[in-house]
Amino acid sequence: MIVPSVMLKSGVQMPLLGLGTYKLQDHEQLKGSVSSALQAGYRAFDTAAVYENEALLGQVLKELLPMYGLNRKDVFIISKLAPFDHGPKAKEGCLRSLEQLDCEYIDLYLVHWPGMQGLDPLDSRHSEYRAQSWATLEEFYASGRFKAIGVSNYTSKHIRELLMSCHVPPAVFQMECQPKLIQRELRDLCMETGIHFQAYSSLGKGALLKEPEVMDIGRSCGRTPAQVLLRWAVQQGISILPRSSKPSRVQENAQVFDFELSEKDMMRLDALNCGARFCKRDSSNIA
């Protein structure tokens, strides 16, 4: 299966489907998921410094890519700067991610969180540290060690602030997005500014799989609830990063490019929007 991709403003192609690796910290478990993903056509893999599995993912990819006749340039690796590495420590954090992944370059590197860990949310230094972190990411982008750069968990205020001061605008914005949290304002801002919107927690940490409306749509089109939720995103041009430690689920989650939801079904899913977050950490109060 060939996974469709999106052209980022940095000029690199990013697959619309990637494997999330949050909480996959056991070697055999991660290897099983990545192996299933490669077999199913995934070519993007999402990690982060705070997931504490960058080194493991780098190792697993080195083990598996030759088995599938692939090499480093065939996969798209995403990682993120930890909140405790903001500002003055950003260069150290970026270098550590490259070292952990054992890569000459990372395809997409994001600022994971708009605040510095340990600071009061209202502390004005958050803005200063964000600017320092972004300037560091721009340096790594200019040197080719990052092929694209972006941000995660920013509010529209944080994004507008960044766009006012940056030399290189973010190519990707990663945020929780699912039918109960459709993120219209943030998606519209990304559309206006040419930033690609990428969703995490598309399945609402599993809770949305039991949502009656989602289950009903799945039954009517012969698809699983997970496939319905993931299709809802990719049908709108949103890239997705579903995570599973079960190889069968990893493969099931890839089967979202060979059907379409009707306009009525898309509207039924949009109507679930109520602002419900499944990732409880909220960045809206960070200065």
PDB file of C-alpha atoms in Angstrom:
ATOM      1  CA  MET A   1       0.000   0.000   0.000  1.00  0.00           C
ATOM      2  CA  ILE A   2       1.256   3.470  -0.905  1.00  0.00           C
ATOM      3  CA  VAL A   3       0.439   6.048   1.766  1.00  0.00           C
ATOM      4  CA  PRO A   4      -0.417   9.506   0.356  1.00  0.00           C
ATOM      5  CA  SER A   5       1.868  12.336   1.422  1.00  0.00           C
ATOM      6  CA  VAL A   6       1.704  16.090   1.853  1.00  0.00           C
ATOM      7  CA  MET A   7       4.291  18.579   0.590  1.00  0.00           C
ATOM      8  CA  LEU A   8       5.459  20.711   3.516  1.00  0.00           C
ATOM      9  CA  LYS A   9       6.435  24.334   2.992  1.00  0.00           C
ATOM     10  CA  SER A  10      10.063  23.327   3.597  1.00  0.00           C
ATOM     11  CA  GLY A  11       9.849  21.291   0.362  1.00  0.00           C
ATOM     12  CA  VAL A  12       9.865  17.806   1.905  1.00  0.00           C
ATOM     13  CA  GLN A  13       7.128  15.202   1.472  1.00  0.00           C
ATOM     14  CA  MET A  14       5.588  13.851   4.677  1.00  0.00           C
ATOM     15  CA  PRO A  15       3.349  10.742   4.701  1.00  0.00           C
ATOM     16  CA  LEU A  16      -0.207  11.396   5.930  1.00  0.00           C
ATOM     17  CA  LEU A  17       0.038   8.279   8.112  1.00  0.00           C
ATOM     18  CA  GLY A  18       2.674   7.765  10.799  1.00  0.00           C
ATOM     19  CA  LEU A  19       3.117   5.431  13.744  1.00  0.00           C
ATOM     20  CA  GLY A  20       2.918   7.072  17.165  1.00  0.00           C
ATOM     21  CA  THR A  21       5.348   5.545  19.679  1.00  0.00           C
ATOM     22  CA  TYR A  22       4.293   7.171  22.974  1.00  0.00           C
ATOM     23  CA  LYS A  23       4.621   4.643  25.852  1.00  0.00           C
ATOM     24  CA  LEU A  24       6.265   2.037  23.594  1.00  0.00           C
ATOM     25  CA  GLN A  25       9.454   1.625  25.634  1.00  0.00           C
ATOM     26  CA  ASP A  26      10.032  -2.127  25.479  1.00  0.00           C
ATOM     27  CA  HIS A  27      12.382  -3.257  22.686  1.00  0.00           C
ATOM     28  CA  GLU A  28      10.359  -6.265  21.508  1.00  0.00           C
ATOM     29  CA  GLN A  29       7.050  -4.411  21.772  1.00  0.00           C
ATOM     30  CA  LEU A  30       8.326  -1.424  19.775  1.00  0.00           C
ATOM     31  CA  LYS A  31      10.007  -3.706  17.239  1.00  0.00           C
ATOM     32  CA  GLY A  32       6.743  -5.611  16.745  1.00  0.00           C
ATOM     33  CA  SER A  33       4.781  -2.397  16.151  1.00  0.00           C
ATOM     34  CA  VAL A  34       7.379  -0.884  13.809  1.00  0.00           C
ATOM     35  CA  SER A  35       7.717  -4.144  11.863  1.00  0.00           C
ATOM     36  CA  SER A  36       3.931  -4.352  11.376  1.00  0.00           C
ATOM     37  CA  ALA A  37       3.860  -0.698  10.391  1.00  0.00           C
ATOM     38  CA  LEU A  38       6.588  -1.092   7.754  1.00  0.00           C
ATOM     39  CA  GLN A  39       4.800  -4.154   6.385  1.00  0.00           C
ATOM     40  CA  ALA A  40       1.512  -2.208   6.174  1.00  0.00           C
ATOM     41  CA  GLY A  41       3.099   0.726   4.313  1.00  0.00           C
ATOM     42  CA  TYR A  42       3.802   3.206   7.117  1.00  0.00           C
ATOM     43  CA  ARG A  43       6.892   5.264   6.405  1.00  0.00           C
ATOM     44  CA  ALA A  44       6.651   7.898   9.184  1.00  0.00           C
ATOM     45  CA  PHE A  45       7.482   7.361  12.864  1.00  0.00           C
ATOM     46  CA  ASP A  46       6.779   9.844  15.663  1.00  0.00           C
ATOM     47  CA  THR A  47       8.797  10.008  18.885  1.00  0.00           C
ATOM     48  CA  ALA A  48       9.925  12.679  21.366  1.00  0.00           C
ATOM     49  CA  ALA A  49      12.624  13.264  23.953  1.00  0.00           C
ATOM     50  CA  VAL A  50      10.047  12.928  26.744  1.00  0.00           C
ATOM     51  CA  TYR A  51       8.891   9.512  25.429  1.00  0.00           C
ATOM     52  CA  GLU A  52      12.346   8.194  26.429  1.00  0.00           C
ATOM     53  CA  ASN A  53      12.445   5.890  23.405  1.00  0.00           C
ATOM     54  CA  GLU A  54      14.345   7.874  20.757  1.00  0.00           C
ATOM     55  CA  ALA A  55      17.383   5.589  21.065  1.00  0.00           C
ATOM     56  CA  LEU A  56      15.188   2.502  20.966  1.00  0.00           C
ATOM     57  CA  LEU A  57      13.349   3.687  17.839  1.00  0.00           C
ATOM     58  CA  GLY A  58      16.655   4.472  16.115  1.00  0.00           C
ATOM     59  CA  GLN A  59      17.958   1.005  16.984  1.00  0.00           C
ATOM     60  CA  VAL A  60      14.757  -0.784  15.884  1.00  0.00           C
ATOM     61  CA  LEU A  61      14.708   1.047  12.538  1.00  0.00           C
ATOM     62  CA  LYS A  62      18.343   0.094  11.913  1.00  0.00           C
ATOM     63  CA  GLU A  63      17.442  -3.545  12.594  1.00  0.00           C
ATOM     64  CA  LEU A  64      14.263  -3.602  10.498  1.00  0.00           C
ATOM     65  CA  LEU A  65      14.799  -1.363   7.461  1.00  0.00           C
ATOM     66  CA  PRO A  66      17.196  -3.778   5.663  1.00  0.00           C
ATOM     67  CA  MET A  67      14.690  -6.619   6.215  1.00  0.00           C
ATOM     68  CA  TYR A  68      12.128  -4.663   4.179  1.00  0.00           C
ATOM     69  CA  GLY A  69      14.617  -3.533   1.527  1.00  0.00           C
ATOM     70  CA  LEU A  70      14.531   0.024   2.856  1.00  0.00           C
ATOM     71  CA  ASN A  71      17.090   2.521   4.095  1.00  0.00           C
ATOM     72  CA  ARG A  72      17.124   5.737   6.127  1.00  0.00           C
ATOM     73  CA  LYS A  73      15.924   7.974   3.291  1.00  0.00           C
ATOM     74  CA  ASP A  74      12.789   5.835   2.876  1.00  0.00           C
ATOM     75  CA  VAL A  75      11.405   6.753   6.303  1.00  0.00           C
ATOM     76  CA  PHE A  76      10.281  10.038   7.850  1.00  0.00           C
ATOM     77  CA  ILE A  77      11.328  10.472  11.492  1.00  0.00           C
ATOM     78  CA  ILE A  78       9.595  13.011  13.746  1.00  0.00           C
ATOM     79  CA  SER A  79      10.897  13.992  17.180  1.00  0.00           C
ATOM     80  CA  LYS A  80      10.399  16.821  19.639  1.00  0.00           C
ATOM     81  CA  LEU A  81      12.292  19.129  21.986  1.00  0.00           C
ATOM     82  CA  ALA A  82      11.451  18.438  25.636  1.00  0.00           C
ATOM     83  CA  PRO A  83       9.885  21.184  27.802  1.00  0.00           C
ATOM     84  CA  PHE A  84      12.908  21.046  30.151  1.00  0.00           C
ATOM     85  CA  ASP A  85      15.223  21.833  27.202  1.00  0.00           C
ATOM     86  CA  HIS A  86      13.580  25.142  26.274  1.00  0.00           C
ATOM     87  CA  GLY A  87      15.616  28.291  25.715  1.00  0.00           C
ATOM     88  CA  PRO A  88      19.307  28.151  26.721  1.00  0.00           C
ATOM     89  CA  LYS A  89      19.330  24.324  26.695  1.00  0.00           C
ATOM     90  CA  ALA A  90      17.643  23.937  23.288  1.00  0.00           C
ATOM     91  CA  LYS A  91      20.862  23.254  21.355  1.00  0.00           C
ATOM     92  CA  GLU A  92      21.799  20.539  23.827  1.00  0.00           C
ATOM     93  CA  GLY A  93      18.321  19.015  23.476  1.00  0.00           C
ATOM     94  CA  CYS A  94      18.439  19.028  19.664  1.00  0.00           C
ATOM     95  CA  LEU A  95      21.885  17.420  19.605  1.00  0.00           C
ATOM     96  CA  ARG A  96      20.744  14.795  22.106  1.00  0.00           C
ATOM     97  CA  SER A  97      17.791  13.805  19.894  1.00  0.00           C
ATOM     98  CA  LEU A  98      20.116  13.372  16.888  1.00  0.00           C
ATOM     99  CA  GLU A  99      22.522  11.350  19.000  1.00  0.00           C
ATOM    100  CA  GLN A 100      19.780   9.179  20.551  1.00  0.00           C
ATOM    101  CA  LEU A 101      18.188   8.411  17.179  1.00  0.00           C
ATOM    102  CA  ASP A 102      21.691   7.874  15.772  1.00  0.00           C
ATOM    103  CA  CYS A 103      20.757   9.854  12.653  1.00  0.00           C
ATOM    104  CA  GLU A 104      22.601  12.447  10.606  1.00  0.00           C
ATOM    105  CA  TYR A 105      19.300  14.291  10.231  1.00  0.00           C
ATOM    106  CA  ILE A 106      15.729  14.280  11.554  1.00  0.00           C
ATOM    107  CA  ASP A 107      12.952  14.813   9.002  1.00  0.00           C
ATOM    108  CA  LEU A 108      10.720  16.902  11.267  1.00  0.00           C
ATOM    109  CA  TYR A 109      11.611  18.345  14.664  1.00  0.00           C
ATOM    110  CA  LEU A 110       9.006  20.089  16.816  1.00  0.00           C
ATOM    111  CA  VAL A 111       8.981  22.241  19.925  1.00  0.00           C
ATOM    112  CA  HIS A 112       6.878  19.866  22.029  1.00  0.00           C
ATOM    113  CA  TRP A 113       5.309  22.340  24.463  1.00  0.00           C
ATOM    114  CA  PRO A 114       5.016  26.158  24.616  1.00  0.00           C
ATOM    115  CA  GLY A 115       6.158  26.369  28.242  1.00  0.00           C
ATOM    116  CA  MET A 116       9.386  25.762  30.111  1.00  0.00           C
ATOM    117  CA  GLN A 117       9.067  22.915  32.604  1.00  0.00           C
ATOM    118  CA  GLY A 118       9.122  24.128  36.207  1.00  0.00           C
ATOM    119  CA  LEU A 119       8.087  27.727  35.490  1.00  0.00           C
ATOM    120  CA  ASP A 120       4.773  29.163  36.666  1.00  0.00           C
ATOM    121  CA  PRO A 121       2.375  29.156  33.683  1.00  0.00           C
ATOM    122  CA  LEU A 122       2.035  32.961  33.818  1.00  0.00           C
ATOM    123  CA  ASP A 123       5.799  33.632  33.934  1.00  0.00           C
ATOM    124  CA  SER A 124       6.705  36.006  31.089  1.00  0.00           C
ATOM    125  CA  ARG A 125       9.951  34.097  30.447  1.00  0.00           C
ATOM    126  CA  HIS A 126       7.984  31.393  28.605  1.00  0.00           C
ATOM    127  CA  SER A 127       7.763  33.676  25.571  1.00  0.00           C
ATOM    128  CA  GLU A 128      11.496  34.438  25.688  1.00  0.00           C
ATOM    129  CA  TYR A 129      12.389  30.725  25.961  1.00  0.00           C
ATOM    130  CA  ARG A 130      10.066  29.816  23.082  1.00  0.00           C
ATOM    131  CA  ALA A 131      11.814  32.387  20.887  1.00  0.00           C
ATOM    132  CA  GLN A 132      15.259  31.043  21.870  1.00  0.00           C
ATOM    133  CA  SER A 133      14.175  27.465  21.192  1.00  0.00           C
ATOM    134  CA  TRP A 134      12.788  28.383  17.785  1.00  0.00           C
ATOM    135  CA  ALA A 135      15.984  30.244  16.836  1.00  0.00           C
ATOM    136  CA  THR A 136      17.916  27.066  17.686  1.00  0.00           C
ATOM    137  CA  LEU A 137      15.595  24.922  15.539  1.00  0.00           C
ATOM    138  CA  GLU A 138      16.119  27.403  12.690  1.00  0.00           C
ATOM    139  CA  GLU A 139      19.903  26.913  12.998  1.00  0.00           C
ATOM    140  CA  PHE A 140      19.547  23.125  12.795  1.00  0.00           C
ATOM    141  CA  TYR A 141      17.206  23.537   9.824  1.00  0.00           C
ATOM    142  CA  ALA A 142      19.689  25.828   8.048  1.00  0.00           C
ATOM    143  CA  SER A 143      22.467  23.250   8.557  1.00  0.00           C
ATOM    144  CA  GLY A 144      20.316  20.435   7.138  1.00  0.00           C
ATOM    145  CA  ARG A 145      20.212  18.443  10.362  1.00  0.00           C
ATOM    146  CA  PHE A 146      16.451  19.075  10.538  1.00  0.00           C
ATOM    147  CA  LYS A 147      14.641  18.863   7.177  1.00  0.00           C
ATOM    148  CA  ALA A 148      11.526  20.601   8.530  1.00  0.00           C
ATOM    149  CA  ILE A 149      10.634  22.264  11.835  1.00  0.00           C
ATOM    150  CA  GLY A 150       7.371  22.905  13.633  1.00  0.00           C
ATOM    151  CA  VAL A 151       5.545  23.163  16.935  1.00  0.00           C
ATOM    152  CA  SER A 152       3.178  21.087  19.055  1.00  0.00           C
ATOM    153  CA  ASN A 153       0.515  22.028  21.612  1.00  0.00           C
ATOM    154  CA  TYR A 154       0.733  25.764  20.891  1.00  0.00           C
ATOM    155  CA  THR A 155      -2.366  27.958  21.150  1.00  0.00           C
ATOM    156  CA  SER A 156      -3.312  30.327  18.313  1.00  0.00           C
ATOM    157  CA  LYS A 157      -1.752  33.144  20.395  1.00  0.00           C
ATOM    158  CA  HIS A 158       1.562  31.261  20.611  1.00  0.00           C
ATOM    159  CA  ILE A 159       1.516  30.530  16.862  1.00  0.00           C
ATOM    160  CA  ARG A 160       0.778  34.157  15.924  1.00  0.00           C
ATOM    161  CA  GLU A 161       3.582  35.317  18.244  1.00  0.00           C
ATOM    162  CA  LEU A 162       5.984  32.905  16.522  1.00  0.00           C
ATOM    163  CA  LEU A 163       4.918  33.985  13.012  1.00  0.00           C
ATOM    164  CA  MET A 164       5.621  37.629  13.933  1.00  0.00           C
ATOM    165  CA  SER A 165       9.238  36.953  14.924  1.00  0.00           C
ATOM    166  CA  CYS A 166      10.530  33.886  13.083  1.00  0.00           C
ATOM    167  CA  HIS A 167      12.803  33.722  10.031  1.00  0.00           C
ATOM    168  CA  VAL A 168      11.603  30.230   9.110  1.00  0.00           C
ATOM    169  CA  PRO A 169       7.866  29.693   9.710  1.00  0.00           C
ATOM    170  CA  PRO A 170       6.738  26.358  11.156  1.00  0.00           C
ATOM    171  CA  ALA A 171       6.000  23.689   8.547  1.00  0.00           C
ATOM    172  CA  VAL A 172       3.834  21.534  10.844  1.00  0.00           C
ATOM    173  CA  PHE A 173       1.608  22.054  13.858  1.00  0.00           C
ATOM    174  CA  GLN A 174       0.811  18.931  15.898  1.00  0.00           C
ATOM    175  CA  MET A 175      -2.187  18.949  18.247  1.00  0.00           C
ATOM    176  CA  GLU A 176      -4.884  16.714  19.701  1.00  0.00           C
ATOM    177  CA  CYS A 177      -7.734  16.572  17.200  1.00  0.00           C
ATOM    178  CA  GLN A 178     -10.721  14.229  16.952  1.00  0.00           C
ATOM    179  CA  PRO A 179     -14.478  14.649  16.370  1.00  0.00           C
ATOM    180  CA  LYS A 180     -15.095  15.802  19.947  1.00  0.00           C
ATOM    181  CA  LEU A 181     -12.304  18.406  19.599  1.00  0.00           C
ATOM    182  CA  ILE A 182     -12.270  19.517  15.968  1.00  0.00           C
ATOM    183  CA  GLN A 183      -9.937  22.507  16.585  1.00  0.00           C
ATOM    184  CA  ARG A 184     -11.600  24.721  13.980  1.00  0.00           C
ATOM    185  CA  GLU A 185      -9.784  27.942  14.988  1.00  0.00           C
ATOM    186  CA  LEU A 186      -6.334  26.344  14.984  1.00  0.00           C
ATOM    187  CA  ARG A 187      -6.960  24.492  11.728  1.00  0.00           C
ATOM    188  CA  ASP A 188      -8.192  27.683  10.048  1.00  0.00           C
ATOM    189  CA  LEU A 189      -5.069  29.522  11.243  1.00  0.00           C
ATOM    190  CA  CYS A 190      -2.870  26.751   9.823  1.00  0.00           C
ATOM    191  CA  MET A 191      -4.769  26.867   6.518  1.00  0.00           C
ATOM    192  CA  GLU A 192      -4.310  30.660   6.302  1.00  0.00           C
ATOM    193  CA  THR A 193      -0.581  30.513   7.031  1.00  0.00           C
ATOM    194  CA  GLY A 194       0.416  27.387   5.076  1.00  0.00           C
ATOM    195  CA  ILE A 195       1.195  25.279   8.162  1.00  0.00           C
ATOM    196  CA  HIS A 196       0.275  21.611   7.882  1.00  0.00           C
ATOM    197  CA  PHE A 197      -2.021  20.425  10.697  1.00  0.00           C
ATOM    198  CA  GLN A 198      -1.157  17.033  12.192  1.00  0.00           C
ATOM    199  CA  ALA A 199      -3.392  15.230  14.702  1.00  0.00           C
ATOM    200  CA  TYR A 200      -2.502  13.125  17.700  1.00  0.00           C
ATOM    201  CA  SER A 201      -4.958  11.193  19.913  1.00  0.00           C
ATOM    202  CA  SER A 202      -7.264  10.656  16.918  1.00  0.00           C
ATOM    203  CA  LEU A 203      -8.981   7.808  18.778  1.00  0.00           C
ATOM    204  CA  GLY A 204      -9.412   9.750  22.026  1.00  0.00           C
ATOM    205  CA  LYS A 205      -7.124   7.293  23.846  1.00  0.00           C
ATOM    206  CA  GLY A 206      -9.554   4.549  22.825  1.00  0.00           C
ATOM    207  CA  ALA A 207     -12.642   6.203  24.355  1.00  0.00           C
ATOM    208  CA  LEU A 208     -14.083   7.239  20.985  1.00  0.00           C
ATOM    209  CA  LEU A 209     -14.073   3.638  19.737  1.00  0.00           C
ATOM    210  CA  LYS A 210     -17.177   3.059  21.885  1.00  0.00           C
ATOM    211  CA  GLU A 211     -18.940   6.269  20.823  1.00  0.00           C
ATOM    212  CA  PRO A 212     -22.372   5.147  19.487  1.00  0.00           C
ATOM    213  CA  GLU A 213     -22.288   7.513  16.488  1.00  0.00           C
ATOM    214  CA  VAL A 214     -18.816   6.329  15.477  1.00  0.00           C
ATOM    215  CA  MET A 215     -19.811   2.670  15.877  1.00  0.00           C
ATOM    216  CA  ASP A 216     -22.979   3.212  13.832  1.00  0.00           C
ATOM    217  CA  ILE A 217     -21.083   4.860  10.963  1.00  0.00           C
ATOM    218  CA  GLY A 218     -18.560   2.007  11.076  1.00  0.00           C
ATOM    219  CA  ARG A 219     -21.321  -0.595  10.795  1.00  0.00           C
ATOM    220  CA  SER A 220     -22.968   1.219   7.892  1.00  0.00           C
ATOM    221  CA  CYS A 221     -19.752   1.370   5.841  1.00  0.00           C
ATOM    222  CA  GLY A 222     -18.233  -1.952   6.931  1.00  0.00           C
ATOM    223  CA  ARG A 223     -15.300  -0.372   8.757  1.00  0.00           C
ATOM    224  CA  THR A 224     -13.990  -0.411  12.322  1.00  0.00           C
ATOM    225  CA  PRO A 225     -14.579   2.595  14.624  1.00  0.00           C
ATOM    226  CA  ALA A 226     -10.817   3.298  14.512  1.00  0.00           C
ATOM    227  CA  GLN A 227     -10.837   3.406  10.704  1.00  0.00           C
ATOM    228  CA  VAL A 228     -13.836   5.780  10.749  1.00  0.00           C
ATOM    229  CA  LEU A 229     -12.067   8.182  13.148  1.00  0.00           C
ATOM    230  CA  LEU A 230      -8.803   8.107  11.216  1.00  0.00           C
ATOM    231  CA  ARG A 231     -10.608   8.530   7.881  1.00  0.00           C
ATOM    232  CA  TRP A 232     -12.431  11.566   9.290  1.00  0.00           C
ATOM    233  CA  ALA A 233      -9.027  13.226   9.712  1.00  0.00           C
ATOM    234  CA  VAL A 234      -7.241  12.220   6.491  1.00  0.00           C
ATOM    235  CA  GLN A 235     -10.318  13.058   4.407  1.00  0.00           C
ATOM    236  CA  GLN A 236      -9.765  16.651   5.570  1.00  0.00           C
ATOM    237  CA  GLY A 237      -6.042  16.587   4.754  1.00  0.00           C
ATOM    238  CA  ILE A 238      -5.017  16.127   8.404  1.00  0.00           C
ATOM    239  CA  SER A 239      -2.102  13.726   8.927  1.00  0.00           C
ATOM    240  CA  ILE A 240      -2.447  11.103  11.672  1.00  0.00           C
ATOM    241  CA  LEU A 241      -0.184   9.261  14.133  1.00  0.00           C
ATOM    242  CA  PRO A 242      -2.145   6.329  15.569  1.00  0.00           C
ATOM    243  CA  ARG A 243      -0.279   4.263  18.158  1.00  0.00           C
ATOM    244  CA  SER A 244      -0.754   0.611  19.021  1.00  0.00           C
ATOM    245  CA  SER A 245       1.343  -2.133  20.552  1.00  0.00           C
ATOM    246  CA  LYS A 246      -0.825  -4.735  18.760  1.00  0.00           C
ATOM    247  CA  PRO A 247       0.469  -5.606  15.270  1.00  0.00           C
ATOM    248  CA  SER A 248      -3.067  -6.369  13.994  1.00  0.00           C
ATOM    249  CA  ARG A 249      -4.279  -2.917  15.099  1.00  0.00           C
ATOM    250  CA  VAL A 250      -1.261  -1.242  13.506  1.00  0.00           C
ATOM    251  CA  GLN A 251      -2.220  -2.839  10.189  1.00  0.00           C
ATOM    252  CA  GLU A 252      -5.937  -2.104  10.618  1.00  0.00           C
ATOM    253  CA  ASN A 253      -5.165   1.580  11.246  1.00  0.00           C
ATOM    254  CA  ALA A 254      -3.414   1.802   7.866  1.00  0.00           C
ATOM    255  CA  GLN A 255      -6.541   0.800   5.937  1.00  0.00           C
ATOM    256  CA  VAL A 256      -8.019   4.285   5.675  1.00  0.00           C
ATOM    257  CA  PHE A 257      -7.103   5.314   2.140  1.00  0.00           C
ATOM    258  CA  ASP A 258      -9.359   2.934   0.200  1.00  0.00           C
ATOM    259  CA  PHE A 259     -12.773   4.312   1.230  1.00  0.00           C
ATOM    260  CA  GLU A 260     -14.542   7.625   1.775  1.00  0.00           C
ATOM    261  CA  LEU A 261     -17.007   8.790   4.372  1.00  0.00           C
ATOM    262  CA  SER A 262     -20.123  10.449   2.983  1.00  0.00           C
ATOM    263  CA  GLU A 263     -20.706  14.148   3.534  1.00  0.00           C
ATOM    264  CA  LYS A 264     -23.542  13.191   5.896  1.00  0.00           C
ATOM    265  CA  ASP A 265     -21.253  10.928   7.951  1.00  0.00           C
ATOM    266  CA  MET A 266     -18.598  13.666   8.131  1.00  0.00           C
ATOM    267  CA  MET A 267     -21.260  16.079   9.416  1.00  0.00           C
ATOM    268  CA  ARG A 268     -22.459  13.525  11.978  1.00  0.00           C
ATOM    269  CA  LEU A 269     -18.904  13.216  13.291  1.00  0.00           C
ATOM    270  CA  ASP A 270     -18.362  17.002  13.328  1.00  0.00           C
ATOM    271  CA  ALA A 271     -21.579  17.320  15.352  1.00  0.00           C
ATOM    272  CA  LEU A 272     -19.870  15.447  18.213  1.00  0.00           C
ATOM    273  CA  ASN A 273     -17.627  18.485  18.773  1.00  0.00           C
ATOM    274  CA  CYS A 274     -17.899  19.586  22.409  1.00  0.00           C
ATOM    275  CA  GLY A 275     -14.338  20.629  23.256  1.00  0.00           C
ATOM    276  CA  ALA A 276     -13.584  17.323  25.026  1.00  0.00           C
ATOM    277  CA  ARG A 277      -9.868  16.651  25.492  1.00  0.00           C
ATOM    278  CA  PHE A 278      -8.480  13.202  26.155  1.00  0.00           C
ATOM    279  CA  CYS A 279      -4.952  14.530  26.715  1.00  0.00           C
ATOM    280  CA  LYS A 280      -5.598  16.530  29.838  1.00  0.00           C
ATOM    281  CA  ARG A 281      -2.528  18.764  29.703  1.00  0.00           C
ATOM    282  CA  ASP A 282      -3.742  22.187  28.578  1.00  0.00           C
ATOM    283  CA  SER A 283      -1.403  24.873  27.240  1.00  0.00           C
ATOM    284  CA  SER A 284      -4.019  27.648  27.074  1.00  0.00           C
ATOM    285  CA  ASN A 285      -2.855  29.267  30.337  1.00  0.00           C
ATOM    286  CA  ILE A 286       0.840  29.496  29.361  1.00  0.00           C
ATOM    287  CA  ALA A 287       2.006  33.088  28.923  1.00  0.00           C
TER     288      ALA A 287
END
